[in-house]
Structures are given as C-alpha cells and as structure tokens.
CSV table of C-alpha atoms in Angstrom, one decimal:
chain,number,residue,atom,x,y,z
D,49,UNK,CA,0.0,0.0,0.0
D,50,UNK,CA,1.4,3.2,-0.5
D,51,UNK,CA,0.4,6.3,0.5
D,52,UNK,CA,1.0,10.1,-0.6
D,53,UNK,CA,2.1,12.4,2.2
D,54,UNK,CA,0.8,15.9,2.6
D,55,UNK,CA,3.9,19.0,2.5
D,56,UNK,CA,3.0,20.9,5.5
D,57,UNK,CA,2.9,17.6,7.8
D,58,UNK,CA,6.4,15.9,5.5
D,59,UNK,CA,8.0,19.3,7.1
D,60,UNK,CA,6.7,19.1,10.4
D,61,UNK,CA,8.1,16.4,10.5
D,62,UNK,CA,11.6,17.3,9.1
D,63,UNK,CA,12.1,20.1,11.7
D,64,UNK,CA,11.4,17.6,14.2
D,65,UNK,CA,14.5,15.6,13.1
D,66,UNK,CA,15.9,18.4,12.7
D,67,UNK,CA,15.5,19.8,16.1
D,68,UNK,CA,16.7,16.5,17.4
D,69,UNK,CA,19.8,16.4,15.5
D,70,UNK,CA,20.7,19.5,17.0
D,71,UNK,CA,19.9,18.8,20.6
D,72,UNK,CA,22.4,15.4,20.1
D,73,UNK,CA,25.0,17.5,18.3
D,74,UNK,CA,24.6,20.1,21.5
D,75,UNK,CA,24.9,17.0,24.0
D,76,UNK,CA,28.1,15.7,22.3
D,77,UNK,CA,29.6,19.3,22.7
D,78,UNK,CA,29.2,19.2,25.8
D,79,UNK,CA,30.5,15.8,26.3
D,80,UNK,CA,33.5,16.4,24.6
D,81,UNK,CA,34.1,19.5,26.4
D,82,UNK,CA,33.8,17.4,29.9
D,83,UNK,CA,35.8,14.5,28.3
D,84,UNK,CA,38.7,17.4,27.4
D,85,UNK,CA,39.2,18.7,31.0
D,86,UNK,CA,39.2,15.7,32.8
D,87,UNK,CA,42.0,13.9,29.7
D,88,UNK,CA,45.6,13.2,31.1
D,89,UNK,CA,48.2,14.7,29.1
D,90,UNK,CA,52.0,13.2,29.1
D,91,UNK,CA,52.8,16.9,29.6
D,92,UNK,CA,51.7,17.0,32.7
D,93,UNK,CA,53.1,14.0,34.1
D,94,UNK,CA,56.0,14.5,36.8
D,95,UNK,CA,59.2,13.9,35.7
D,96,UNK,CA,60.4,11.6,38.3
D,97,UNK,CA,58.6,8.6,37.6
D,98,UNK,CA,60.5,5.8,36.8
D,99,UNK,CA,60.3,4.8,33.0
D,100,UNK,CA,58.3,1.6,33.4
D,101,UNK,CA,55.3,3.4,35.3
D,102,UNK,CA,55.1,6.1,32.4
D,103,UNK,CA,55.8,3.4,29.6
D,104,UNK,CA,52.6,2.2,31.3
D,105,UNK,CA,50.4,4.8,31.9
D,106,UNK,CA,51.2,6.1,28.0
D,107,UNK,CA,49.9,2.7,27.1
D,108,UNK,CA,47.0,2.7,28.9
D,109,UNK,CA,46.4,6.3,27.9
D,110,UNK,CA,46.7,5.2,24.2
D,111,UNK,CA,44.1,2.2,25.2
D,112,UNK,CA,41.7,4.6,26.5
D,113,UNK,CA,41.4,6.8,23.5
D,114,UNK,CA,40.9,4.5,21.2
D,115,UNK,CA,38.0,3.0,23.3
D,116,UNK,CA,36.8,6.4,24.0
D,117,UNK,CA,36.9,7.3,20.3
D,118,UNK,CA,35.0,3.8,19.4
D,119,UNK,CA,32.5,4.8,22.7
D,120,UNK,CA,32.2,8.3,21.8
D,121,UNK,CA,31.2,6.9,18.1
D,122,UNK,CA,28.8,4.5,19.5
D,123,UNK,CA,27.2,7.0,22.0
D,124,UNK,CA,26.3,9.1,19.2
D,125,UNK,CA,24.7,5.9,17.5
D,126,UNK,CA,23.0,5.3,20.8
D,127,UNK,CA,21.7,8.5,21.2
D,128,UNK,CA,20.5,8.8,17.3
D,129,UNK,CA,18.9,5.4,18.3
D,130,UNK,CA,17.4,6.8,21.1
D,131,UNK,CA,16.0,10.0,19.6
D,132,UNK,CA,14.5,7.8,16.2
D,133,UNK,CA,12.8,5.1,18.9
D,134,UNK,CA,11.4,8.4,20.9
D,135,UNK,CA,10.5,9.5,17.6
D,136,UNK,CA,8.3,6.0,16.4
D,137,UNK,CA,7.0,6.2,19.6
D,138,UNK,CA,5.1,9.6,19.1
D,139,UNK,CA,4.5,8.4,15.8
D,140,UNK,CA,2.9,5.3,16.9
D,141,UNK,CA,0.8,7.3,19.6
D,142,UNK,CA,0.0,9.3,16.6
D,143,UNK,CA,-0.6,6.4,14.8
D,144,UNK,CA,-3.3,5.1,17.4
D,145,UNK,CA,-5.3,8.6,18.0
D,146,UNK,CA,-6.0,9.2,14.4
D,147,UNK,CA,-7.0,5.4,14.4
D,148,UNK,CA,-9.3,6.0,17.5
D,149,UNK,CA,-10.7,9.1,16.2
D,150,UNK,CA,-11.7,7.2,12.7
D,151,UNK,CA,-13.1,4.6,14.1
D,152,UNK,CA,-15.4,7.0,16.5
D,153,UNK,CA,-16.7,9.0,13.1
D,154,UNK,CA,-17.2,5.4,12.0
D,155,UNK,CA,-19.3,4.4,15.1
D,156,UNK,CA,-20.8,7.7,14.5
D,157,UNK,CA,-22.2,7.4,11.3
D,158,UNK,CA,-23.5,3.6,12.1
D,159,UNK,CA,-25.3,5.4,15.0
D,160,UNK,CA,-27.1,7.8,12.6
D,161,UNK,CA,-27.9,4.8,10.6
D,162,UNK,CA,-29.9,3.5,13.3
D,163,UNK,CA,-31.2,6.8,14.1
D,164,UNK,CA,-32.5,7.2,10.8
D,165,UNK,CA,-33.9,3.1,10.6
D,166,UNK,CA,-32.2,3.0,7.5
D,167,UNK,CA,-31.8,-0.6,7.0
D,168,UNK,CA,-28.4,-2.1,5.9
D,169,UNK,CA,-29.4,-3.8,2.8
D,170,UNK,CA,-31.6,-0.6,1.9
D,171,UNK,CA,-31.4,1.1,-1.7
D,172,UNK,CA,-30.8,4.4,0.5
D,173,UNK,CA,-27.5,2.6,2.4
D,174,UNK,CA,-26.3,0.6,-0.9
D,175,UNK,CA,-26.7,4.5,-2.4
D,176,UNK,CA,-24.4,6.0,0.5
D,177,UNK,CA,-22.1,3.1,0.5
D,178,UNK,CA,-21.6,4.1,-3.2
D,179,UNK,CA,-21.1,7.7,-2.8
D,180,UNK,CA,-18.8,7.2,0.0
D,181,UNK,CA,-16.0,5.3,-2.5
D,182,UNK,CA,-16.5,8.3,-4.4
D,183,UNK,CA,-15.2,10.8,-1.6
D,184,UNK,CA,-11.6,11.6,-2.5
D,185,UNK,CA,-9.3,11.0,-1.8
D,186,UNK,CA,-9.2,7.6,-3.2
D,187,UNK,CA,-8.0,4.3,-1.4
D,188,UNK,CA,-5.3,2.8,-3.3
D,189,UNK,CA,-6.7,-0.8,-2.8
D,190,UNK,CA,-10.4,0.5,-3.3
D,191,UNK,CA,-12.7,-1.8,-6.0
D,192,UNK,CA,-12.3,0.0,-9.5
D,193,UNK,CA,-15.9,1.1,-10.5
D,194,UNK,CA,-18.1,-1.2,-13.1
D,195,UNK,CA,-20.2,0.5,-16.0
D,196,UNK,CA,-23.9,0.1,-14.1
D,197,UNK,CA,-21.8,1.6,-10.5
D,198,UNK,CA,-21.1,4.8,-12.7
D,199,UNK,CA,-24.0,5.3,-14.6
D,200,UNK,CA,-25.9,5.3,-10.9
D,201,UNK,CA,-23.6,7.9,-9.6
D,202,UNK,CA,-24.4,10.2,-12.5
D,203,UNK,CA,-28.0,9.6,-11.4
D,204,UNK,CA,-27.0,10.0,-8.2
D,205,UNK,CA,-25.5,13.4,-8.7
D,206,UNK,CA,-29.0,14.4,-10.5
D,207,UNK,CA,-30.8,13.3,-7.6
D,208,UNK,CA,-31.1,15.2,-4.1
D,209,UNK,CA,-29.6,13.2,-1.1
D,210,UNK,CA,-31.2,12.6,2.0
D,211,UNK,CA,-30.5,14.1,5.6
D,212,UNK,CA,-29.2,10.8,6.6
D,213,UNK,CA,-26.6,10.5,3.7
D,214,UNK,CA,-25.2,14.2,3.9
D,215,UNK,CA,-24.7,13.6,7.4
D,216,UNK,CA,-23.1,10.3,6.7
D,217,UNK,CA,-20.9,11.6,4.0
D,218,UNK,CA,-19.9,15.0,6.2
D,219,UNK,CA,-18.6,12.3,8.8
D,220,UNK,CA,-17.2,10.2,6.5
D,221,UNK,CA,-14.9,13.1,4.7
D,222,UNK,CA,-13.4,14.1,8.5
D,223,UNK,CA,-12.8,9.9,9.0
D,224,UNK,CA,-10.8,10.0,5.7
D,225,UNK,CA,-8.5,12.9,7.3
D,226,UNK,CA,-8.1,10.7,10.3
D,227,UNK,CA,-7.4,7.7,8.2
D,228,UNK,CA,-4.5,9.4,6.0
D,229,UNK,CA,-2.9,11.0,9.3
D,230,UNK,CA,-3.0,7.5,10.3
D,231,UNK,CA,-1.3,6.2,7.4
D,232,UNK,CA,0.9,9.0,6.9
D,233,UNK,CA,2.6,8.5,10.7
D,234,UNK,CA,2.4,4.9,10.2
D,235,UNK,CA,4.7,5.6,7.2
D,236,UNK,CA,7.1,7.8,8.8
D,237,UNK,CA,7.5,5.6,12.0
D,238,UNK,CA,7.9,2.6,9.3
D,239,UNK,CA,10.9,4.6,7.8
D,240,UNK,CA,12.2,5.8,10.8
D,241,UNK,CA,12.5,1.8,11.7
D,242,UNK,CA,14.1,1.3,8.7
D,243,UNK,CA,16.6,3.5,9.8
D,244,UNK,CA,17.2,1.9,12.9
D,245,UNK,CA,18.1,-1.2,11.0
D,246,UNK,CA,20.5,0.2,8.9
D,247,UNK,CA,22.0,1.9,11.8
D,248,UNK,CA,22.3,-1.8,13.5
D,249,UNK,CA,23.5,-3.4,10.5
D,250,UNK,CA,26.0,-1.1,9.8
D,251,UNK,CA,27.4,-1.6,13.7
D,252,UNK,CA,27.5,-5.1,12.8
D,253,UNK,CA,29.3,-4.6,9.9
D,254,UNK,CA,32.0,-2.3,10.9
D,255,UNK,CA,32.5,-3.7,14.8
D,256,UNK,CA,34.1,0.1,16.3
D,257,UNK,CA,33.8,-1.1,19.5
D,258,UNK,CA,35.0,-4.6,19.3
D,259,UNK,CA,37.9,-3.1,16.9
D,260,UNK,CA,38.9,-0.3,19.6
D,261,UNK,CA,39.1,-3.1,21.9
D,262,UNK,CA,41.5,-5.5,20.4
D,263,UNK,CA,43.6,-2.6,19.5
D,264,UNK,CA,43.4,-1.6,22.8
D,265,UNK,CA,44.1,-4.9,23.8
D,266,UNK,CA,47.2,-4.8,21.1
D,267,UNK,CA,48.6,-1.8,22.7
D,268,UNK,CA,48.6,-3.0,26.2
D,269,UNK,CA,50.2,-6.4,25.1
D,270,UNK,CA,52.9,-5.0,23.4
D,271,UNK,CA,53.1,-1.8,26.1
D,272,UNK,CA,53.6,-5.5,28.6
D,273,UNK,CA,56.0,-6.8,26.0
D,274,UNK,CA,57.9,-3.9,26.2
D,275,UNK,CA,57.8,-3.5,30.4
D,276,UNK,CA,58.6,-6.8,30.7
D,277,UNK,CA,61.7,-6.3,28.2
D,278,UNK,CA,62.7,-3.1,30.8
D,279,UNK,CA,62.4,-5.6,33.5
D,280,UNK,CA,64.5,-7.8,32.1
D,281,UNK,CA,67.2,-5.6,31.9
D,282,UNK,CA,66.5,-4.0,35.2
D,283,UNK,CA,67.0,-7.2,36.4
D,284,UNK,CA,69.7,-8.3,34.9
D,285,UNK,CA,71.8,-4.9,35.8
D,286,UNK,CA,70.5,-5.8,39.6
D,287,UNK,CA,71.4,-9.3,39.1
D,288,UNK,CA,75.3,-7.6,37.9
D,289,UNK,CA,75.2,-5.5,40.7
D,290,UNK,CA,74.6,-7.8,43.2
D,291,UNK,CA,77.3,-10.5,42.1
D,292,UNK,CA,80.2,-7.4,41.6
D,293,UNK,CA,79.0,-6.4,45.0
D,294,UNK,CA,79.1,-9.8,46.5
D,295,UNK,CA,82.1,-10.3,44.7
D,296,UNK,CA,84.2,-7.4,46.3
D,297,UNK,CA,82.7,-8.7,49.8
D,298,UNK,CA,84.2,-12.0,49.0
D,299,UNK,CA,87.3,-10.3,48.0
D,300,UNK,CA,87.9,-8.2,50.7
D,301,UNK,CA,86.9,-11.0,53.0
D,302,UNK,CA,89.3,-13.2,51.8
D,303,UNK,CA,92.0,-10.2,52.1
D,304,UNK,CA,91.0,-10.0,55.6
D,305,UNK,CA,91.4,-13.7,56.6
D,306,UNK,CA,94.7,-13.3,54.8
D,307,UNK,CA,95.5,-10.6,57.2
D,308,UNK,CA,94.3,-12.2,60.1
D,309,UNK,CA,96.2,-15.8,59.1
D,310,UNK,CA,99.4,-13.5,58.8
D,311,UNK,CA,98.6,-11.9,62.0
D,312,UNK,CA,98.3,-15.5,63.6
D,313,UNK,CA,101.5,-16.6,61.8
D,314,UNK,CA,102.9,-13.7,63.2
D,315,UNK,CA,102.2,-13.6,66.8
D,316,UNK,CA,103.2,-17.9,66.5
D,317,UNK,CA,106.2,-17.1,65.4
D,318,UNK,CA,106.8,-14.8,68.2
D,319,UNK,CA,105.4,-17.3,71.2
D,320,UNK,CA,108.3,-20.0,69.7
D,321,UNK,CA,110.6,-17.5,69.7
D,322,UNK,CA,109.8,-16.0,73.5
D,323,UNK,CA,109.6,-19.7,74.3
D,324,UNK,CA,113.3,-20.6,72.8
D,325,UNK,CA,114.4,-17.1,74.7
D,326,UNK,CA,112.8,-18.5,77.7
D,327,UNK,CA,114.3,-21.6,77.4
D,328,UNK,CA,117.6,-19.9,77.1
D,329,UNK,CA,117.2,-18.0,80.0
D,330,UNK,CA,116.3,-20.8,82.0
D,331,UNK,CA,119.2,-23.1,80.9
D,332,UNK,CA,121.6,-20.1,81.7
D,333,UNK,CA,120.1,-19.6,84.9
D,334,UNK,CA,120.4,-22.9,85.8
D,335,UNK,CA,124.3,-23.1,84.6
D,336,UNK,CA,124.6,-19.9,86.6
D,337,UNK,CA,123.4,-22.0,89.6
D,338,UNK,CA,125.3,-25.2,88.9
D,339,UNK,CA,128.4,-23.0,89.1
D,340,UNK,CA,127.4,-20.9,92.2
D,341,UNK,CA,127.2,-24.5,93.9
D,342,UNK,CA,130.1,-25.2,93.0
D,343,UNK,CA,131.4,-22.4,94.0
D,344,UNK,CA,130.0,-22.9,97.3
D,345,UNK,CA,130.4,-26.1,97.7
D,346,UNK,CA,134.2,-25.3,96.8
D,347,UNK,CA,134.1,-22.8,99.5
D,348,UNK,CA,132.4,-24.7,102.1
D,349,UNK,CA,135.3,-27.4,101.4
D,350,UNK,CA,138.2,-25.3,101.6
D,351,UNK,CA,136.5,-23.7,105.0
D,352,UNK,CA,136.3,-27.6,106.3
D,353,UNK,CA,140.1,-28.0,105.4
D,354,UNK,CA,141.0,-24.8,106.7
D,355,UNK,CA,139.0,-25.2,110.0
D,356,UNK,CA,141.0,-29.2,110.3
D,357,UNK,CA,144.6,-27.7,109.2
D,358,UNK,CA,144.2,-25.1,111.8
D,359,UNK,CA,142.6,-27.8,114.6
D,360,UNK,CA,145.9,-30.1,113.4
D,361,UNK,CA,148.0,-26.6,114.3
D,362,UNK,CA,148.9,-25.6,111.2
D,363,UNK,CA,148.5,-21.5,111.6
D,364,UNK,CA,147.0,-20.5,107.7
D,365,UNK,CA,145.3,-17.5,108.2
D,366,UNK,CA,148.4,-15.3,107.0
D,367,UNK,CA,149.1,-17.3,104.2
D,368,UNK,CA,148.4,-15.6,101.0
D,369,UNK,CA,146.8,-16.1,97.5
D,370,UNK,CA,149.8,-18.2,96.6
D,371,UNK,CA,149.9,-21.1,99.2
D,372,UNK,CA,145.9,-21.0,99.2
D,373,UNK,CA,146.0,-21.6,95.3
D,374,UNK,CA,148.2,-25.0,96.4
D,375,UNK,CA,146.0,-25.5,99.0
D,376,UNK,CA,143.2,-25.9,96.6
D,377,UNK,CA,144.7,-27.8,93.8
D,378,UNK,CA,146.1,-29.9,96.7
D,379,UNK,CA,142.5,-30.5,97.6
D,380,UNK,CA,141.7,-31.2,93.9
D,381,UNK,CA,143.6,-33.5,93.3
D,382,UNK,CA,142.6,-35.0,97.1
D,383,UNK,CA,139.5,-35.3,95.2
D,384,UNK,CA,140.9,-37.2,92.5
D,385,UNK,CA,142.2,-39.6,94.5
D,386,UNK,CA,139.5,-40.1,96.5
D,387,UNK,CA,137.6,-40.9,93.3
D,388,UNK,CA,140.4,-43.2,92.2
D,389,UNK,CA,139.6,-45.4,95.2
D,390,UNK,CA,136.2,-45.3,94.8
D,391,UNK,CA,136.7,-46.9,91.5
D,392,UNK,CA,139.5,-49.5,92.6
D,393,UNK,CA,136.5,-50.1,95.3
D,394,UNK,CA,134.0,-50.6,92.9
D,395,UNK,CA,136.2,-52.9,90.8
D,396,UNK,CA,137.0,-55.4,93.5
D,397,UNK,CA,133.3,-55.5,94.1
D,398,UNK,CA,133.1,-57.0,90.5
C-alpha cells in the first residue's frame, strides 16, 4: 500500500528531526568539552617517575582513546537510536489517535444509521455506501468502479440526497482525514525503523567497538612486552650489581682472613721465639746455679780444710793467694784420689 504524504505535515516532520539532530549535536559538545578537561596529558606527568610506570600509563592512555573514540562513536549511535525510537513512539501514539478518532466517526455514522432506521441492505445505504467510494481521496486498494456503479452515480448526482446520507458523508470526509494521518505516521514511523536497521546493521558490519578493543588490547600487550623487556634488563643490571657487590665482599673477606692468618702466623712465630728465649734463659740460669754450687760447695770445702789444718795446728790464716792456690789444687787432686779409690772399690766388688 502506498500512501501520498501531505507538504505541510512531511516538514513538520523534518524540523522535528531536525531539532533532534541539533539537541544530540549540542549533547556531544558538551561531552567532549567534559571528556577534554578531565584527559591526562603526558605533559603533565612529573618527571620523576620511573620509566616503566610512564611506559605504562602512555599505554594505557593510548588504550583509553581508542575505546573512547569507538564509545564516543557508538554513543552518538546510541543517542541517534534513542531520539529515532522516541521518535516512532510519538509516531505510533500518533498512529493510534488518528486510528481512534476514525473509528469513532465510524461508530458515528452507524449510530445515525440506526437513528434514521435505515436498514443495511436498503437502496438508500447501498446508495451512500456508493457515494462514499466516491469521496476523494481515493484508497489505493479501493474496487475499480463497473459501468452500471457509474451510470448510478451520475444519477445519483441528479438526484437530491437525504439528511441521513449528507450527514453520513460529512462524517465520512473528517474519517478520511483521520485515516491518512494515520497512514501517513504509520509511514514515517515505518521509515524511521528502517533506519534503525540500517544503523544496526551497519554496527555489525563495521564492529568500532569490538575493533577499539582489540587494538586496545594490542597496545597494552605490546606496552607488557615492552615493560617486561625493561624488567628484564632492570634485572639483569641488579642481578650484575649484586654479584660485583658480593664479589668485592668476597674479596675483601678473603683479604681480611689473609690478614688475620698473617697476624696468627705472626704472633706464632713470636710465642716460639719467646719460648726458645725462655728456654735460654732458663738453661743459663740454671748453669749460673750449677756454678754458684760449686762455687760454694768449693768454698764450704776449703772452710772444712782450713777449720782441720788449723785444729791439726797448722796457723794459715796469714798465708796468702799463693799457698791457698796449692792449697786448693792440693784439695783437687785429694779429690781425685778419693775418686780413684772409689773406683779401685767398685772394681773389686766386680
């Protein structure tokens, strides 16, 4: 079925778009107004950050835009959406009071039908029915008129209606304004859904949002590649640190055990060699001894032979160094003879 739609109501209905498409173009201003003052710029970041939280942040700032590029697309799809289903809406609401209104005119006119007892299968109805096809403007899918139909409605157009049929046809010219309003919405809101579609199918077709994510997605694998490669080498600097540092430490201990093993050496060396002076000492101390006993003993013996000589009356006391050197080799070799007879002794024992 198609229907012709009036100018004035056409343009109505254009400035209504129109209107819309201003009020979302307004709205997306304003949105990307908002969006620019809260954005992040790498400007802005401080300085002192280390390289692998602003490698990260740039990639995740990269990320962002191209999902708030595809999102920023898609809201304006969204909100087109929105305005064309707020649109069928009114149209459909449209739709159904020019219906309603028909259909009252319609209930109407049967009313003044049984008002008048005109009978339904009356010459005087069949008449009005026939006039009624006649009242433009024409439905598309009405019967075409036969030869005997138009010869009556020349007669009928020679002949003077009734009340009951100007009446009827009066309310049956407002129901046909009602009826193409009807029609006329119904066509806009079936356009307007045709829209719609397209709008969905061309989503489908070109994915923004599912793209801007895998890019996203992209950029934060490779922004992880990347970290990960800094990390790598971060580590590996640490790990070269760590062994030169442990390295010296070793070094320096091992200098310092040589130091202290010298040090042990050293003071080892010195014990022995206090211990061999010791030793020395003691050995000459006791020779020292040995000699000052018999030195004594000496002196004790020549004080015995002295002390008999003088009991025997021998007068030595005056004698000098000379006679008391014979004296004492006298006394020596005393001694050896007394050690003599000692051994003749011991070898008659045998």
């Amino acid at each position: 079925m198609q229907i012709k739609v009036g100018n004035s109501e056409n343009q109505m209905t254009q400035a209504n778009l129109q209107t819309q498409e201003k009020a979302a173009a307004a709205g997306d201003r304003k949105a990307a107004v908002q969006q620019k003052k809260t954005a992040i710029f790498a400007g802005e970041l401080p300085l002192h950050k280390d390289p692998i939280a602003l490698r990260r942040q740039q990639a995740q700032k990269k990320a962002m835009k191209f999902v708030q590029d595809a999102w920023g697309t898609d809201r304006k799809v969204d909100q087109s959406m929105e305005q064309m289903r707020e649109i069928r809406e009114m149209l459909r609401e449209e739709v159904q009071s020019n219906v309603d209104q028909a259909q009252e005119l319609a209930d109407r006119r049967e009313g003044l039908r049984e008002q008048y007892g005109v009978d339904a299968e009356s010459q005087e109805q069949k008449d009005l029915e026939l006039l009624l096809r006649a009242v433009p403007p024409y439905d598309y899918d009405s019967r075409p008129f036969t030869d005997e139909e138009m010869e009556r409605l020349a007669e009928l157009e020679e002949q003077p209606r009734t009340e009951y049929q100007e009446r009827c046809i009066a309310l049956y010219k407002d129901q046909k304004v009602f009826e193409q309003r009807a029609r006329q919405a119904e066509d806009n809101m079936i356009a307007v859904l045709s829209s719609q579609t397209d709008m969905k199918i061309e989503r489908l077709k070109y994915h923004k949002m599912s793209d801007a994510q895998k890019k996203a997605e992209k950029v934060m694998a490779e922004s992880g590649r990347e970290i990960q490669g800094m990390l790598v080498d971060d580590a590996k600097d640490h790990v070269d640190e760590t062994y030169e540092e442990k390295r010296e430490e070793e070094e320096k201990k091992k200098e310092e055990k040589e130091a202290e093993e010298e040090k042990i050496e050293l003071r080892r060396e010195q014990k022995e060699l206090m211990e061999a002076r010791i030793e020395e000492v003691r050995a000459e101390s006791h020779d020292a001894q040995e000699v000052q006993r018999a030195q004594e003993r000496d002196a004790r013996e020549e004080a015995s032979f002295l002390k008999d000589m003088a009991e025997a009356g021998m007068n030595v006391a005056g004698a000098g160094n000379v006679v008391k050197a014979e004296i004492k080799d006298i006394l020596n070799k005393m001694k050896l003879i007394e050690a003599d007879i000692k051994g003749i002794e011991v070898d008659e024992e045998i």
